[in-house]
CSV table of C-alpha atoms and ligand atoms in Angstrom, one decimal:
chain,number,residue,atom,x,y,z
A,1,MET,CA,100.0,-186.2,84.9
A,2,PHE,CA,100.2,-183.0,87.0
A,3,ASN,CA,100.5,-184.7,90.4
A,4,PRO,CA,103.8,-185.6,92.2
A,5,ALA,CA,105.4,-188.9,91.3
A,6,GLN,CA,108.4,-190.9,92.0
A,7,ILE,CA,111.2,-192.8,90.2
A,8,GLY,CA,113.1,-194.9,92.7
A,9,SER,CA,114.1,-192.5,95.4
A,10,MET,CA,113.7,-189.4,93.2
A,11,LYS,CA,110.6,-187.3,93.9
A,12,LEU,CA,109.2,-185.5,90.9
A,13,PRO,CA,106.6,-182.6,90.9
A,14,ASN,CA,104.7,-184.2,88.0
A,15,ARG,CA,105.0,-186.9,85.3
A,16,PHE,CA,106.3,-184.8,82.4
A,17,ILE,CA,109.9,-185.7,81.3
A,18,ARG,CA,112.0,-183.6,79.0
A,19,SER,CA,113.6,-186.2,76.8
A,20,ALA,CA,117.3,-185.7,76.3
A,21,THR,CA,118.0,-183.0,73.7
A,22,ALA,CA,121.5,-182.3,72.5
A,23,GLU,CA,122.1,-178.6,72.8
A,24,PHE,CA,124.7,-178.4,69.9
A,25,ALA,CA,126.5,-175.7,71.9
A,26,ALA,CA,129.5,-177.0,73.8
A,27,ASN,CA,133.0,-175.7,73.2
A,28,PHE,CA,135.4,-177.8,71.2
A,29,ASP,CA,136.7,-179.4,74.4
A,30,GLY,CA,133.2,-180.5,75.5
A,31,THR,CA,132.8,-177.8,78.2
A,32,VAL,CA,129.4,-176.0,78.2
A,33,ILE,CA,128.8,-172.4,77.3
A,34,ASP,CA,126.9,-169.8,79.4
A,35,GLU,CA,123.7,-170.1,77.3
A,36,TYR,CA,123.2,-173.6,78.9
A,37,TYR,CA,122.2,-172.0,82.2
A,38,ASP,CA,119.4,-169.9,80.7
A,39,LEU,CA,118.1,-172.9,78.7
A,40,TYR,CA,117.9,-175.2,81.7
A,41,THR,CA,116.6,-172.5,84.0
A,42,LYS,CA,113.7,-171.9,81.6
A,43,LEU,CA,112.8,-175.6,81.5
A,44,ALA,CA,112.9,-175.8,85.3
A,45,LEU,CA,110.8,-172.6,85.7
A,46,GLY,CA,108.4,-174.2,83.2
A,47,GLU,CA,108.0,-176.9,85.8
A,48,VAL,CA,109.2,-179.9,83.8
A,49,GLY,CA,109.2,-182.8,86.3
A,50,LEU,CA,112.4,-184.4,85.1
A,51,ILE,CA,114.8,-182.8,82.8
A,52,ILE,CA,117.2,-185.1,81.0
A,53,GLN,CA,120.1,-183.1,79.7
A,54,GLY,CA,121.4,-183.7,76.1
A,55,HIS,CA,123.7,-186.6,75.7
A,56,LEU,CA,127.2,-186.3,77.2
A,57,TYR,CA,130.2,-188.3,75.9
A,58,ILE,CA,131.7,-190.5,78.5
A,59,MET,CA,135.2,-190.7,76.9
A,60,ASP,CA,136.8,-188.7,74.1
A,61,GLU,CA,136.6,-191.4,71.6
A,62,GLY,CA,132.8,-191.7,72.1
A,63,LYS,CA,132.1,-188.1,71.1
A,64,ALA,CA,129.3,-188.3,68.5
A,65,HIS,CA,129.3,-184.8,66.9
A,66,ASP,CA,130.7,-181.3,67.1
A,67,LYS,CA,129.5,-179.1,69.9
A,68,MET,CA,128.5,-182.2,72.0
A,69,ALA,CA,129.2,-181.7,75.8
A,70,GLY,CA,131.3,-184.2,77.7
A,71,ILE,CA,131.5,-185.7,81.1
A,72,ALA,CA,134.8,-187.5,80.4
A,73,HIS,CA,137.2,-185.2,82.2
A,74,ASP,CA,137.3,-183.3,85.5
A,75,PHE,CA,137.4,-180.0,83.6
A,76,HIS,CA,133.9,-180.8,82.3
A,77,LEU,CA,132.5,-180.9,85.7
A,78,ASP,CA,132.3,-177.3,86.9
A,79,GLY,CA,130.0,-176.2,84.0
A,80,LEU,CA,127.8,-179.3,84.4
A,81,GLU,CA,127.5,-178.7,88.2
A,82,ARG,CA,126.3,-175.1,87.5
A,83,ILE,CA,123.6,-176.5,85.2
A,84,VAL,CA,122.4,-178.8,88.0
A,85,GLN,CA,122.5,-175.8,90.4
A,86,ALA,CA,120.6,-173.6,88.0
A,87,ILE,CA,117.8,-176.1,87.8
A,88,HIS,CA,117.7,-176.8,91.6
A,89,ASN,CA,117.8,-173.1,92.4
A,90,THR,CA,114.5,-172.5,90.7
A,91,ALA,CA,112.8,-174.3,93.6
A,92,THR,CA,110.0,-175.7,91.3
A,93,GLY,CA,111.1,-179.2,92.3
A,94,SER,CA,112.3,-180.1,88.8
A,95,LYS,CA,114.9,-182.8,88.8
A,96,VAL,CA,117.8,-183.3,86.4
A,97,SER,CA,119.4,-186.4,84.9
A,98,ALA,CA,122.6,-186.7,83.0
A,99,GLN,CA,122.4,-188.8,79.8
A,100,LEU,CA,125.6,-190.8,79.2
A,101,ASN,CA,126.6,-191.8,75.7
A,102,HIS,CA,129.2,-193.3,73.4
A,103,GLY,CA,128.5,-192.7,69.7
A,104,GLY,CA,130.1,-196.0,68.5
A,105,ILE,CA,130.3,-196.0,64.7
A,106,HIS,CA,128.9,-192.5,64.7
A,107,SER,CA,131.7,-191.2,67.0
A,108,VAL,CA,135.0,-189.6,66.2
A,109,SER,CA,136.8,-193.0,66.8
A,110,LYS,CA,134.3,-194.9,64.6
A,111,LYS,CA,134.6,-197.8,67.0
A,112,ALA,CA,131.8,-200.3,66.4
A,113,PRO,CA,130.7,-203.8,67.5
A,114,SER,CA,131.8,-205.1,64.1
A,115,ILE,CA,132.5,-203.5,60.7
A,116,PRO,CA,129.3,-203.1,58.6
A,117,ASP,CA,129.4,-203.6,54.9
A,118,GLY,CA,130.9,-200.7,53.0
A,119,LYS,CA,131.4,-198.6,56.2
A,120,LYS,CA,134.6,-197.3,57.7
A,121,ALA,CA,134.7,-198.6,61.2
A,122,GLN,CA,137.0,-200.1,63.8
A,123,ALA,CA,135.7,-203.4,65.4
A,124,MET,CA,136.0,-203.2,69.2
A,125,THR,CA,138.5,-205.4,71.1
A,126,GLU,CA,137.8,-206.8,74.5
A,127,GLU,CA,139.9,-204.0,76.0
A,128,ASP,CA,137.9,-201.4,74.1
A,129,ILE,CA,134.7,-202.8,75.5
A,130,GLU,CA,136.0,-202.9,79.1
A,131,ALA,CA,137.2,-199.3,78.7
A,132,VAL,CA,133.7,-198.3,77.6
A,133,ILE,CA,132.0,-200.0,80.5
A,134,ASP,CA,134.5,-198.4,82.9
A,135,SER,CA,134.0,-195.0,81.5
A,136,PHE,CA,130.2,-195.2,81.8
A,137,GLY,CA,130.7,-196.2,85.5
A,138,THR,CA,133.1,-193.4,86.2
A,139,ALA,CA,130.9,-190.8,84.4
A,140,ALA,CA,127.9,-191.9,86.4
A,141,LEU,CA,129.8,-191.6,89.7
A,142,LYS,CA,130.9,-188.1,88.7
A,143,ALA,CA,127.4,-187.1,87.8
A,144,LYS,CA,126.2,-188.2,91.2
A,145,GLN,CA,129.0,-186.4,92.9
A,146,ILE,CA,128.2,-183.1,91.2
A,147,GLY,CA,124.5,-183.3,92.1
A,148,TYR,CA,122.6,-184.8,89.2
A,149,ASP,CA,119.4,-186.5,90.6
A,150,ALA,CA,119.8,-189.5,88.2
A,151,VAL,CA,121.7,-190.8,85.3
A,152,GLN,CA,120.4,-192.3,82.1
A,153,ILE,CA,122.2,-194.7,79.8
A,154,HIS,CA,121.6,-193.9,76.1
A,155,ALA,CA,120.8,-197.2,74.6
A,156,ALA,CA,118.8,-195.9,71.6
A,157,HIS,CA,119.0,-194.1,68.3
A,158,GLY,CA,121.8,-196.1,66.7
A,159,TYR,CA,124.6,-195.1,69.1
A,160,LEU,CA,127.0,-197.7,70.5
A,161,VAL,CA,124.8,-199.5,73.0
A,162,SER,CA,122.0,-199.9,70.5
A,163,GLN,CA,124.5,-200.9,67.8
A,164,PHE,CA,125.4,-203.8,70.1
A,165,LEU,CA,121.7,-204.7,70.6
A,166,SER,CA,121.0,-204.9,66.9
A,167,ASN,CA,121.9,-208.2,65.2
A,168,ARG,CA,122.0,-206.3,61.9
A,169,ILE,CA,124.9,-204.1,63.1
A,170,ASN,CA,126.4,-206.4,65.7
A,171,GLN,CA,127.9,-209.3,63.7
A,172,ARG,CA,130.3,-210.4,66.4
A,173,GLN,CA,131.0,-214.1,66.8
A,174,ASP,CA,132.0,-213.9,70.4
A,175,SER,CA,130.1,-213.6,73.7
A,176,TRP,CA,129.0,-209.9,72.8
A,177,GLY,CA,127.2,-211.0,69.6
A,178,GLY,CA,124.8,-213.6,68.3
A,179,SER,CA,121.9,-214.3,70.7
A,180,VAL,CA,119.9,-211.4,72.2
A,181,GLU,CA,121.4,-212.5,75.6
A,182,ASN,CA,124.9,-211.8,74.2
A,183,ARG,CA,123.9,-208.6,72.4
A,184,ALA,CA,122.4,-207.2,75.6
A,185,GLN,CA,125.5,-207.9,77.6
A,186,LEU,CA,127.1,-204.5,76.9
A,187,LEU,CA,124.0,-202.7,78.2
A,188,LEU,CA,123.6,-205.0,81.2
A,189,SER,CA,127.4,-204.8,82.0
A,190,ILE,CA,127.2,-201.0,81.8
A,191,TYR,CA,124.2,-201.0,84.1
A,192,ARG,CA,125.9,-203.2,86.6
A,193,ARG,CA,129.1,-201.1,86.6
A,194,ILE,CA,127.1,-197.9,87.1
A,195,ARG,CA,125.1,-199.5,89.9
A,196,SER,CA,128.3,-200.6,91.7
A,197,GLN,CA,129.6,-197.1,91.4
A,198,VAL,CA,126.5,-195.1,92.5
A,199,GLY,CA,124.9,-197.5,95.0
A,200,SER,CA,121.5,-199.1,95.3
A,201,GLY,CA,119.5,-195.9,96.2
A,202,TYR,CA,120.5,-193.7,93.2
A,203,PRO,CA,118.2,-193.6,90.2
A,204,VAL,CA,119.6,-195.2,87.1
A,205,LEU,CA,117.5,-195.0,83.9
A,206,VAL,CA,117.8,-196.4,80.4
A,207,LYS,CA,116.6,-195.0,77.1
A,208,MET,CA,116.1,-197.8,74.6
A,209,ASN,CA,114.5,-198.4,71.2
A,210,ASN,CA,111.2,-200.2,71.2
A,211,SER,CA,112.5,-202.1,68.1
A,212,ASP,CA,114.5,-201.0,65.1
A,213,GLU,CA,111.6,-201.3,62.6
A,214,PRO,CA,111.5,-201.2,59.7
A,215,ARG,CA,114.8,-203.1,59.8
A,216,GLU,CA,114.9,-206.4,61.7
A,217,GLY,CA,118.0,-206.3,63.8
A,218,PHE,CA,116.1,-205.6,67.1
A,219,PRO,CA,112.5,-206.6,67.0
A,220,VAL,CA,110.0,-205.6,69.7
A,221,GLU,CA,110.1,-209.2,71.1
A,222,GLU,CA,113.8,-208.7,71.9
A,223,ALA,CA,113.2,-205.2,73.3
A,224,ILE,CA,110.6,-206.8,75.7
A,225,LYS,CA,113.2,-209.4,76.8
A,226,VAL,CA,115.9,-206.8,77.4
A,227,ALA,CA,113.6,-204.4,79.3
A,228,ASN,CA,112.5,-207.3,81.5
A,229,TRP,CA,116.1,-208.2,82.3
A,230,LEU,CA,116.8,-204.6,83.2
A,231,ALA,CA,113.7,-204.6,85.5
A,232,GLU,CA,115.0,-207.8,87.2
A,233,GLU,CA,118.3,-206.2,87.8
A,234,GLY,CA,116.7,-203.3,89.5
A,235,LEU,CA,116.7,-200.5,86.9
A,236,ASP,CA,114.7,-197.6,88.1
A,237,ALA,CA,112.9,-196.6,84.9
A,238,ILE,CA,113.0,-197.2,81.2
A,239,GLU,CA,112.3,-194.6,78.5
A,240,VAL,CA,111.0,-196.1,75.3
A,241,SER,CA,112.1,-194.5,72.1
A,242,GLY,CA,112.9,-195.9,68.6
A,243,ASN,CA,114.8,-195.6,65.4
A,244,GLN,CA,113.7,-192.6,63.3
A,245,SER,CA,113.0,-190.9,66.6
A,246,THR,CA,112.3,-187.4,65.2
A,247,ARG,CA,109.5,-188.0,62.8
A,248,THR,CA,108.2,-185.0,60.9
A,249,LYS,CA,104.6,-186.1,60.1
A,250,PHE,CA,102.5,-183.8,62.2
A,251,GLU,CA,99.5,-186.1,62.4
A,252,ASP,CA,101.6,-189.1,63.6
A,253,GLU,CA,101.3,-188.5,67.3
A,254,ALA,CA,102.7,-190.9,69.9
A,255,TYR,CA,104.3,-193.1,67.3
A,256,PHE,CA,106.1,-195.6,69.6
A,257,SER,CA,103.2,-196.1,71.9
A,258,LYS,CA,102.0,-199.4,70.5
A,259,ASN,CA,105.2,-201.2,71.2
A,260,ALA,CA,105.8,-199.3,74.5
A,261,ARG,CA,102.5,-200.7,75.7
A,262,ARG,CA,103.7,-204.2,74.9
A,263,ILE,CA,106.9,-203.6,76.8
A,264,LYS,CA,105.1,-202.1,79.8
A,265,LYS,CA,103.0,-205.3,80.1
A,266,ASN,CA,106.2,-207.4,80.6
A,267,ILE,CA,108.3,-205.4,83.1
A,268,GLY,CA,106.4,-205.7,86.3
A,269,ASP,CA,106.4,-202.5,88.4
A,270,MET,CA,109.3,-200.8,86.7
A,271,PRO,CA,108.1,-197.3,85.7
A,272,LEU,CA,108.0,-196.6,81.9
A,273,SER,CA,108.0,-193.4,80.0
A,274,VAL,CA,107.4,-193.2,76.2
A,275,VAL,CA,108.7,-190.5,73.9
A,276,GLY,CA,107.9,-189.6,70.3
A,277,GLY,CA,105.5,-187.1,68.8
A,278,PHE,CA,103.4,-186.2,71.9
A,279,ARG,CA,101.8,-182.9,71.1
A,280,SER,CA,98.3,-182.8,72.7
A,281,ILE,CA,97.3,-183.0,76.3
A,282,ASN,CA,94.5,-185.3,75.3
A,283,MET,CA,96.8,-187.9,73.9
A,284,ILE,CA,99.2,-187.5,76.9
A,285,GLN,CA,96.4,-188.0,79.4
A,286,GLN,CA,94.9,-190.9,77.4
A,287,LEU,CA,98.2,-192.9,77.2
A,288,HIS,CA,99.1,-192.1,80.8
A,289,GLN,CA,95.7,-193.6,81.9
A,290,ASP,CA,96.3,-196.5,79.5
A,291,PHE,CA,99.8,-197.6,80.4
A,292,ALA,CA,102.5,-194.9,80.5
A,293,ASP,CA,103.7,-194.0,84.0
A,294,PHE,CA,105.5,-190.9,82.5
A,295,ILE,CA,105.4,-189.1,79.2
A,296,SER,CA,108.6,-187.7,77.6
A,297,ILE,CA,108.7,-184.8,75.2
A,298,CYS,CA,111.6,-183.2,73.3
A,299,ARG,CA,110.9,-180.8,70.5
A,300,PRO,CA,107.8,-179.1,72.0
A,301,PHE,CA,109.9,-178.0,75.0
A,302,ILE,CA,112.5,-176.4,72.6
A,303,ARG,CA,109.7,-174.2,71.3
A,304,GLU,CA,107.8,-173.8,74.6
A,305,PRO,CA,109.9,-174.5,77.7
A,306,ASP,CA,106.8,-173.6,79.8
A,307,LEU,CA,104.6,-176.1,78.0
A,308,VAL,CA,103.7,-178.0,81.2
A,309,LYS,CA,102.4,-174.8,82.8
A,310,LYS,CA,100.5,-174.0,79.6
A,311,PHE,CA,98.9,-177.5,79.5
A,312,ARG,CA,97.9,-177.1,83.1
A,313,ASP,CA,96.3,-173.7,82.3
A,314,GLY,CA,94.2,-175.2,79.6
A,315,LYS,CA,96.3,-175.2,76.4
A,316,LYS,CA,95.3,-178.2,74.3
A,317,ARG,CA,98.1,-178.6,71.8
A,318,ALA,CA,101.8,-177.7,71.6
A,319,ASP,CA,102.9,-175.2,69.0
A,320,CYS,CA,105.8,-177.4,67.6
A,321,ILE,CA,105.1,-178.6,64.1
A,322,SER,CA,107.9,-181.3,64.1
A,323,CYS,CA,109.8,-179.7,61.2
A,324,ASN,CA,113.2,-180.6,62.7
A,325,LYS,CA,114.7,-177.2,61.8
A,326,CYS,CA,116.1,-177.0,65.3
A,327,PHE,CA,118.9,-179.5,64.6
A,328,LYS,CA,121.3,-176.8,63.5
A,329,PRO,CA,121.0,-173.9,65.9
A,330,PRO,CA,123.2,-170.8,65.5
A,331,ILE,CA,124.2,-170.7,69.2
A,332,ILE,CA,122.2,-173.2,71.2
A,333,ILE,CA,119.2,-175.4,70.6
A,334,THR,CA,116.3,-173.2,69.7
A,335,CYS,CA,113.1,-173.2,67.7
A,336,LEU,CA,113.9,-172.2,64.1
A,337,ASP,CA,110.4,-172.5,62.6
A,338,LYS,CA,110.2,-169.3,60.5
A,339,GLU,CA,106.5,-168.8,61.1
A,340,GLU,CA,107.1,-168.5,64.8
B,1,LIG,C1,117.6,-181.3,68.4
B,1,LIG,C2,117.4,-182.6,69.0
B,1,LIG,C3,118.4,-183.2,69.8
B,1,LIG,C4,118.2,-184.5,70.3
B,1,LIG,N1,119.2,-185.0,71.1
B,1,LIG,C5,119.0,-186.1,71.8
B,1,LIG,C6,119.9,-186.6,72.7
B,1,LIG,O1,120.9,-186.0,73.0
B,1,LIG,N2,119.7,-187.8,73.3
B,1,LIG,C7,118.5,-188.5,73.0
B,1,LIG,O2,118.3,-189.6,73.6
B,1,LIG,N3,117.6,-188.1,72.1
B,1,LIG,C8,117.8,-186.9,71.5
B,1,LIG,N4,116.9,-186.4,70.7
B,1,LIG,C9,115.6,-187.2,70.5
B,1,LIG,C10,114.6,-186.8,71.5
B,1,LIG,O3,114.9,-187.0,72.8
B,1,LIG,C11,113.2,-187.5,71.2
B,1,LIG,O4,113.4,-188.9,71.5
B,1,LIG,C12,112.7,-187.3,69.8
B,1,LIG,O5,112.8,-185.9,69.5
B,1,LIG,C13,111.2,-187.6,69.7
B,1,LIG,O6,110.4,-186.8,70.7
B,1,LIG,P1,109.6,-185.5,70.2
B,1,LIG,O7,108.6,-185.9,69.1
B,1,LIG,O8,108.9,-185.1,71.5
B,1,LIG,O9,110.6,-184.5,69.8
B,1,LIG,C14,117.0,-185.2,70.1
B,1,LIG,C15,116.0,-184.6,69.3
B,1,LIG,C16,116.2,-183.4,68.7
B,1,LIG,C17,115.1,-182.8,67.9
B,2,LIG,S1,112.2,-175.9,64.8
B,2,LIG,FE1,110.4,-177.1,64.2
B,2,LIG,S2,110.7,-179.1,65.3
B,2,LIG,FE2,112.1,-177.7,66.2
B,2,LIG,S3,111.0,-176.8,68.0
B,2,LIG,FE3,110.6,-175.4,66.3
B,2,LIG,S4,108.7,-176.2,65.4
B,2,LIG,FE4,109.5,-177.8,66.7
């Protein structure tokens, strides 16, 4: 875990990934505040191999919540570029990926694949879908131009791309709905557009649900198929997550690993990372030896941005107790566990 590794052309100092973590701190217009630089400098000084920044909206109508940062306009770019520089300036070798997102039904526009029962939503037209694909491509190119080492498509956690993947939410009767081939078309089209924008050598990643259990709209068998298609298309790495991504049960460590292992068996050489509840270095080492090329962590890095160094120095278990109090920070994402 502590040795250098590679995702596509991107050289990483180790195999620890900071999974994307919304900072809940941007200005109303999506520009970042000064506190971002300190947050990301600490993670890089803590020697996190790859830092995936909190999700960025790729177009105004895809903004998922207040205080979410954007990469939709040129005026967003200066602040983002300074985050990239802050990370690279630490000289620890930490790399940084932008995470690109559209909130779909959870966004300000409430645009969705189709209109779920009893929900206020706007079913997307062909033009809407093309605009989304285009905006993902443009955002990825901007990210590359301002120095991000990679981009990640957010295809998990109930946002737009995962809404399309789920046959429970995606009730479309056209070529974007129905079979898993059709439901995966949005993700694959976004991937292809991004690839055409950034070129073959630039790392493109996807974060995707392992299934949407306990519901049945995207079973693991379908997740395996989609991951395999992405691998065939040349995706650089997949990060496996799932619905109910932030579980609070302390003892429930590595809760998506069973299905992540099944996915890994079916994607050839494409590197895989798994996220969800990793707290102890024993479990991290064990699952890395078993199947996971990389291990992704979110909440423990909020509490201890220097956790990688601490693990290397012999710490056995992260201090985070998975209480989820950090979701509503006063200024920027921070550990709010009172007993700290
Ligand atoms: C405060 C907070 C913000 C999050 N923001 C994002 C996000 O922007 N994008 C994303 O893909 N996941 C996000 N997540 C989910 C995490 O990346 C991760 O998948 C989840 O917390 C499980 O990992 P953990 O047990 O190591 O925290 C967020 C989680 C938390 C707690
Ligand atoms: S507030 Fe709770 S979940 Fe969040 S970092 Fe602190 S201990 Fe972990």
